[in-house]
Amino acid sequence: MKYALFPGCVLDGAAAEAYTSLKKVCEKLGIEIEEIPNWTCCGASHGQGVNDLAMLAINARNISIAENMGLPILTVCNTCTLQLRTAKYRLDHEPGLKDKVNAILKEAGHPYAYQGTSDITHFLWVLDEHPEVLNGKITDALKGTKVACYYGCHILRPKPQMNYEEGDYPESFERLVRRLGAEPVWFDAGRKCCGFHAQFTAEHDVLTVTGQIAASAAHAQANLIATPCPLCQMQLDMYGPEGRDAVHGETDMPILHLQQLVGLALGMTQEEIGFNRHVFGRNKLKVGA
């Protein structure tokens, strides 16, 4: 099982622990990943507001490199998944658009044309579709741990592009948590937006949402929140203290990347999964200490 990895900007910088933990987990699970060479930012859901055609060309370029590698694309970021799958959907369905974008790539000197032959998937979906990679490798490290599964928006909607499961009632994350030996808990804010993309334009509202999500998970008696999106993780972790203050709460809960949770289930330590880089709930994580 091999994938062309599109890490995205966040894993390449601010959330480096998400990248290192992914590599360690994939090695233990026998999932081979090869980073797409010379990839560029997906546009992070903002770029198309400036130049829609340029964003399509950029993502067509990223996809075409994976096509030349002969591999499907793996992401671990909801927004990157959305951007890449949206570009692919439009290029494959809108008449004349692929030719227009390929003309731009050719003029720019890019050696590959977009063909539409590489699928784009997310790490959560891979683990859900291939539970056999976990067989015989899960320890009892997460036994008794209650996990609040926070999907984030971009892995669920819109349906035509993000059509892995029912967006209003997803179950893939909960299935995985059970396979990891932990207990998924339902919480009111589990399907709400974290507000990451509006942090600097609607700060008070976003911090309030951030605090509400953590408080909702705590009310459900979760021991930690896990998310398949590094942007959601950053929002809930980095701005956790401010979010707590915004809702006048007391919640201090660990916020884990999906692959960090898997790493703990595989018997890794907090240091191995990079938990030392986190901001929120540093003294609350009891697993892998």
Short mmCIF file of C-alpha atoms in Angstrom, two decimals:
data_model
loop_
_atom_site.label_atom_id
_atom_site.label_comp_id
_atom_site.label_asym_id
_atom_site.label_seq_id
_atom_site.Cartn_x
_atom_site.Cartn_y
_atom_site.Cartn_z
CA MET A 1 0.00 0.00 0.00
CA LYS A 2 1.74 3.12 -1.22
CA TYR A 3 0.64 6.74 -1.57
CA ALA A 4 1.99 10.03 -2.84
CA LEU A 5 1.87 12.21 0.26
CA PHE A 6 0.66 15.78 0.00
CA PRO A 7 1.72 17.14 3.42
CA GLY A 8 0.48 20.69 2.97
CA CYS A 9 1.88 23.85 4.51
CA VAL A 10 0.84 23.25 8.12
CA LEU A 11 2.59 19.88 8.40
CA ASP A 12 5.61 21.45 6.76
CA GLY A 13 5.77 24.11 9.47
CA ALA A 14 3.61 24.89 12.47
CA ALA A 15 2.32 21.33 13.00
CA ALA A 16 5.54 19.46 12.36
CA GLU A 17 4.56 16.94 15.03
CA ALA A 18 1.69 15.85 12.79
CA TYR A 19 4.18 14.97 10.05
CA THR A 20 6.69 13.14 12.25
CA SER A 21 3.96 11.13 13.98
CA LEU A 22 2.41 10.26 10.61
CA LYS A 23 5.71 8.87 9.33
CA LYS A 24 6.21 6.78 12.46
CA VAL A 25 2.66 5.44 12.38
CA CYS A 26 2.76 4.61 8.68
CA GLU A 27 6.04 2.74 9.15
CA LYS A 28 4.50 0.61 11.91
CA LEU A 29 1.37 -0.05 9.86
CA GLY A 30 3.22 -0.92 6.67
CA ILE A 31 1.80 2.04 4.74
CA GLU A 32 4.42 3.43 2.37
CA ILE A 33 4.34 7.19 1.75
CA GLU A 34 6.44 9.21 -0.67
CA GLU A 35 6.18 12.97 -0.49
CA ILE A 36 5.13 14.66 -3.72
CA PRO A 37 8.27 16.50 -4.90
CA ASN A 38 8.04 20.27 -5.29
CA TRP A 39 4.42 20.42 -4.15
CA THR A 40 2.86 23.84 -3.63
CA CYS A 41 0.22 25.19 -1.24
CA CYS A 42 -3.32 24.04 -2.06
CA GLY A 43 -4.72 27.53 -1.49
CA ALA A 44 -6.22 26.70 1.91
CA SER A 45 -9.80 27.61 0.90
CA HIS A 46 -8.90 31.30 0.45
CA GLY A 47 -6.90 31.48 -2.77
CA GLN A 48 -9.83 30.90 -5.10
CA GLY A 49 -11.37 34.11 -3.81
CA VAL A 50 -8.45 35.95 -5.38
CA ASN A 51 -7.89 33.92 -8.55
CA ASP A 52 -9.98 30.82 -9.03
CA LEU A 53 -8.26 29.67 -12.21
CA ALA A 54 -4.81 30.03 -10.66
CA MET A 55 -5.86 27.83 -7.73
CA LEU A 56 -7.20 25.19 -10.09
CA ALA A 57 -3.91 25.23 -12.00
CA ILE A 58 -1.86 24.96 -8.83
CA ASN A 59 -3.81 21.93 -7.62
CA ALA A 60 -3.83 20.38 -11.09
CA ARG A 61 -0.05 20.70 -10.98
CA ASN A 62 0.13 18.93 -7.60
CA ILE A 63 -2.13 16.14 -8.81
CA SER A 64 -0.26 15.73 -12.08
CA ILE A 65 3.01 15.09 -10.23
CA ALA A 66 1.35 12.28 -8.27
CA GLU A 67 -0.04 10.94 -11.55
CA ASN A 68 3.48 10.85 -12.94
CA MET A 69 4.51 8.92 -9.81
CA GLY A 70 1.74 6.44 -10.60
CA LEU A 71 0.25 6.81 -7.11
CA PRO A 72 -2.96 7.94 -5.42
CA ILE A 73 -2.64 11.02 -3.23
CA LEU A 74 -2.80 10.80 0.57
CA THR A 75 -3.45 13.86 2.72
CA VAL A 76 -3.80 14.33 6.46
CA CYS A 77 -5.38 17.77 6.26
CA ASN A 78 -9.11 18.26 5.74
CA THR A 79 -8.63 21.54 3.87
CA CYS A 80 -5.96 20.13 1.56
CA THR A 81 -8.26 17.18 0.85
CA LEU A 82 -11.12 19.55 0.04
CA GLN A 83 -9.01 21.76 -2.22
CA LEU A 84 -7.48 18.87 -4.16
CA ARG A 85 -10.74 16.95 -4.51
CA THR A 86 -12.62 20.09 -5.54
CA ALA A 87 -10.05 20.82 -8.22
CA LYS A 88 -10.20 17.24 -9.47
CA TYR A 89 -14.01 17.23 -9.46
CA ARG A 90 -14.21 20.43 -11.49
CA LEU A 91 -11.46 19.45 -13.91
CA ASP A 92 -13.14 16.10 -14.51
CA HIS A 93 -16.68 17.48 -14.87
CA GLU A 94 -16.56 21.00 -16.35
CA PRO A 95 -16.19 20.93 -20.16
CA GLY A 96 -13.08 22.66 -21.46
CA LEU A 97 -11.63 23.40 -18.02
CA LYS A 98 -8.96 20.70 -18.12
CA ASP A 99 -7.67 21.94 -21.48
CA LYS A 100 -7.56 25.51 -20.21
CA VAL A 101 -5.63 24.54 -17.07
CA ASN A 102 -3.24 22.27 -18.94
CA ALA A 103 -2.47 25.16 -21.31
CA ILE A 104 -1.50 27.24 -18.27
CA LEU A 105 0.72 24.45 -16.94
CA LYS A 106 2.41 24.04 -20.31
CA GLU A 107 3.03 27.78 -20.66
CA ALA A 108 4.59 27.78 -17.18
CA GLY A 109 6.98 25.01 -18.22
CA HIS A 110 5.45 22.26 -16.10
CA PRO A 111 6.40 18.89 -17.62
CA TYR A 112 3.15 17.02 -16.89
CA ALA A 113 -0.43 17.55 -18.02
CA TYR A 114 -3.31 16.86 -15.67
CA GLN A 115 -4.95 13.56 -16.63
CA GLY A 116 -7.36 12.86 -13.77
CA THR A 117 -5.94 9.41 -13.00
CA SER A 118 -4.88 9.76 -9.35
CA ASP A 119 -7.47 9.41 -6.61
CA ILE A 120 -7.26 11.69 -3.56
CA THR A 121 -7.89 10.24 -0.13
CA HIS A 122 -7.46 11.13 3.53
CA PHE A 123 -5.57 9.17 6.19
CA LEU A 124 -8.80 8.66 8.16
CA TRP A 125 -10.47 7.10 5.13
CA VAL A 126 -7.49 4.82 4.47
CA LEU A 127 -7.60 3.46 8.01
CA ASP A 128 -11.37 3.06 7.81
CA GLU A 129 -11.20 1.20 4.50
CA HIS A 130 -8.23 -0.95 5.51
CA PRO A 131 -8.72 -1.98 9.16
CA GLU A 132 -6.47 -4.98 8.48
CA VAL A 133 -3.37 -2.75 8.77
CA LEU A 134 -4.12 -2.52 12.50
CA ASN A 135 -4.40 -6.28 13.05
CA GLY A 136 -2.12 -7.53 15.81
CA LYS A 137 -0.55 -4.11 16.36
CA ILE A 138 -2.93 -2.39 18.79
CA THR A 139 -1.94 -2.38 22.45
CA ASP A 140 -4.24 -1.79 25.41
CA ALA A 141 -2.78 1.70 25.90
CA LEU A 142 -6.09 3.45 25.17
CA LYS A 143 -8.26 1.07 27.18
CA GLY A 144 -10.76 3.11 29.20
CA THR A 145 -9.92 6.34 27.32
CA LYS A 146 -12.91 8.35 26.16
CA VAL A 147 -12.23 10.15 22.89
CA ALA A 148 -14.26 13.06 21.52
CA CYS A 149 -14.07 12.62 17.74
CA TYR A 150 -13.93 16.07 16.17
CA TYR A 151 -14.19 15.71 12.38
CA GLY A 152 -14.00 19.36 11.34
CA CYS A 153 -15.94 20.82 8.40
CA HIS A 154 -13.88 20.21 5.32
CA ILE A 155 -13.71 16.43 5.49
CA LEU A 156 -17.51 16.20 5.47
CA ARG A 157 -18.81 18.87 3.11
CA PRO A 158 -19.72 19.62 0.33
CA LYS A 159 -21.13 16.22 -0.57
CA PRO A 160 -20.35 16.09 -4.33
CA GLN A 161 -16.62 16.46 -3.64
CA MET A 162 -16.29 15.00 -0.13
CA ASN A 163 -18.51 12.00 -0.65
CA TYR A 164 -16.87 9.37 1.52
CA GLU A 165 -19.74 9.17 4.00
CA GLU A 166 -22.90 10.94 5.11
CA GLY A 167 -21.73 14.37 6.22
CA ASP A 168 -24.46 14.91 8.81
CA TYR A 169 -23.96 11.53 10.45
CA PRO A 170 -20.38 10.37 9.86
CA GLU A 171 -19.16 7.21 11.58
CA SER A 172 -15.67 6.52 10.22
CA PHE A 173 -13.81 8.19 13.08
CA GLU A 174 -15.86 6.44 15.75
CA ARG A 175 -15.26 3.07 14.06
CA LEU A 176 -11.53 3.73 14.07
CA VAL A 177 -11.47 4.80 17.72
CA ARG A 178 -13.14 1.52 18.71
CA ARG A 179 -10.56 -0.42 16.70
CA LEU A 180 -7.84 1.46 18.56
CA GLY A 181 -9.24 0.16 21.85
CA ALA A 182 -10.72 3.43 23.06
CA GLU A 183 -14.31 4.60 23.55
CA PRO A 184 -15.75 7.29 21.26
CA VAL A 185 -18.09 9.73 23.00
CA TRP A 186 -20.77 11.82 21.33
CA PHE A 187 -20.64 15.53 22.14
CA ASP A 188 -22.85 18.41 21.03
CA ALA A 189 -20.11 20.36 19.24
CA GLY A 190 -18.65 17.38 17.40
CA ARG A 191 -19.84 18.52 13.97
CA LYS A 192 -19.38 22.28 14.39
CA CYS A 193 -16.78 24.42 12.64
CA CYS A 194 -13.68 25.30 14.70
CA GLY A 195 -13.48 28.74 13.03
CA PHE A 196 -9.82 28.46 11.99
CA HIS A 197 -10.23 30.30 8.70
CA ALA A 198 -11.96 33.26 10.37
CA GLN A 199 -9.64 33.63 13.38
CA PHE A 200 -8.28 37.02 12.31
CA THR A 201 -11.51 38.48 10.95
CA ALA A 202 -13.96 37.43 13.67
CA GLU A 203 -11.66 36.75 16.60
CA HIS A 204 -14.18 36.98 19.45
CA ASP A 205 -16.74 34.75 17.74
CA VAL A 206 -14.12 32.18 16.78
CA LEU A 207 -12.59 32.03 20.25
CA THR A 208 -16.07 31.54 21.67
CA VAL A 209 -16.63 28.59 19.33
CA THR A 210 -13.21 27.20 20.24
CA GLY A 211 -14.08 27.33 23.93
CA GLN A 212 -17.52 25.82 23.34
CA ILE A 213 -16.07 22.81 21.53
CA ALA A 214 -13.68 21.98 24.37
CA ALA A 215 -16.37 22.58 26.99
CA SER A 216 -18.80 20.33 25.10
CA ALA A 217 -16.25 17.50 25.00
CA ALA A 218 -15.54 17.93 28.70
CA HIS A 219 -19.28 17.87 29.47
CA ALA A 220 -19.44 14.53 27.62
CA GLN A 221 -16.69 13.31 29.99
CA ALA A 222 -14.13 12.86 27.22
CA ASN A 223 -10.49 12.47 28.23
CA LEU A 224 -9.23 14.07 25.05
CA ILE A 225 -10.28 15.47 21.69
CA ALA A 226 -8.84 13.97 18.51
CA THR A 227 -9.18 15.41 15.02
CA PRO A 228 -8.12 14.38 11.49
CA CYS A 229 -7.41 18.02 10.59
CA PRO A 230 -4.21 19.84 11.65
CA LEU A 231 -5.94 23.20 11.22
CA CYS A 232 -8.66 22.19 13.68
CA GLN A 233 -6.01 20.83 16.01
CA MET A 234 -4.08 24.09 15.88
CA GLN A 235 -7.20 26.15 16.52
CA LEU A 236 -8.34 24.09 19.49
CA ASP A 237 -4.83 23.68 20.92
CA MET A 238 -3.07 26.99 20.26
CA TYR A 239 -6.12 29.08 21.10
CA GLY A 240 -7.41 26.75 23.79
CA PRO A 241 -6.58 29.07 26.71
CA GLU A 242 -8.21 32.07 25.00
CA GLY A 243 -11.22 29.94 24.06
CA ARG A 244 -11.61 28.81 27.63
CA ASP A 245 -11.55 32.42 28.80
CA ALA A 246 -14.08 33.43 26.12
CA VAL A 247 -16.69 31.04 27.52
CA HIS A 248 -15.59 31.53 31.15
CA GLY A 249 -14.78 27.83 31.36
CA GLU A 250 -12.22 25.66 33.10
CA THR A 251 -11.59 23.00 30.47
CA ASP A 252 -7.97 22.02 29.92
CA MET A 253 -8.13 19.09 27.52
CA PRO A 254 -5.48 17.50 25.26
CA ILE A 255 -6.14 18.01 21.53
CA LEU A 256 -4.53 15.26 19.45
CA HIS A 257 -3.91 14.80 15.76
CA LEU A 258 -5.49 11.61 14.44
CA GLN A 259 -2.12 10.01 13.76
CA GLN A 260 -0.95 10.84 17.29
CA LEU A 261 -3.94 8.95 18.68
CA VAL A 262 -3.10 5.99 16.46
CA GLY A 263 0.51 6.21 17.61
CA LEU A 264 -0.54 5.97 21.26
CA ALA A 265 -2.68 2.93 20.44
CA LEU A 266 0.38 1.35 18.83
CA GLY A 267 2.31 1.82 22.08
CA MET A 268 4.23 5.01 21.28
CA THR A 269 5.15 7.49 23.98
CA GLN A 270 4.06 11.11 24.22
CA GLU A 271 7.54 12.15 23.20
CA GLU A 272 7.48 9.91 20.13
CA ILE A 273 4.22 11.44 18.89
CA GLY A 274 5.47 14.99 19.50
CA PHE A 275 3.03 15.88 22.26
CA ASN A 276 5.67 18.12 23.81
CA ARG A 277 4.90 20.65 21.04
CA HIS A 278 1.31 21.10 22.19
CA VAL A 279 -0.06 24.07 24.12
CA PHE A 280 -3.32 22.97 25.71
CA GLY A 281 -3.79 20.17 28.24
CA ARG A 282 -0.08 19.39 28.54
CA ASN A 283 -0.53 17.81 31.97
CA LYS A 284 -3.84 16.09 31.25
CA LEU A 285 -2.80 13.37 28.82
CA LYS A 286 -2.35 10.18 30.85
CA VAL A 287 -1.61 7.82 27.95
CA GLY A 288 1.94 7.21 26.76
CA ALA A 289 3.54 9.11 29.63
#
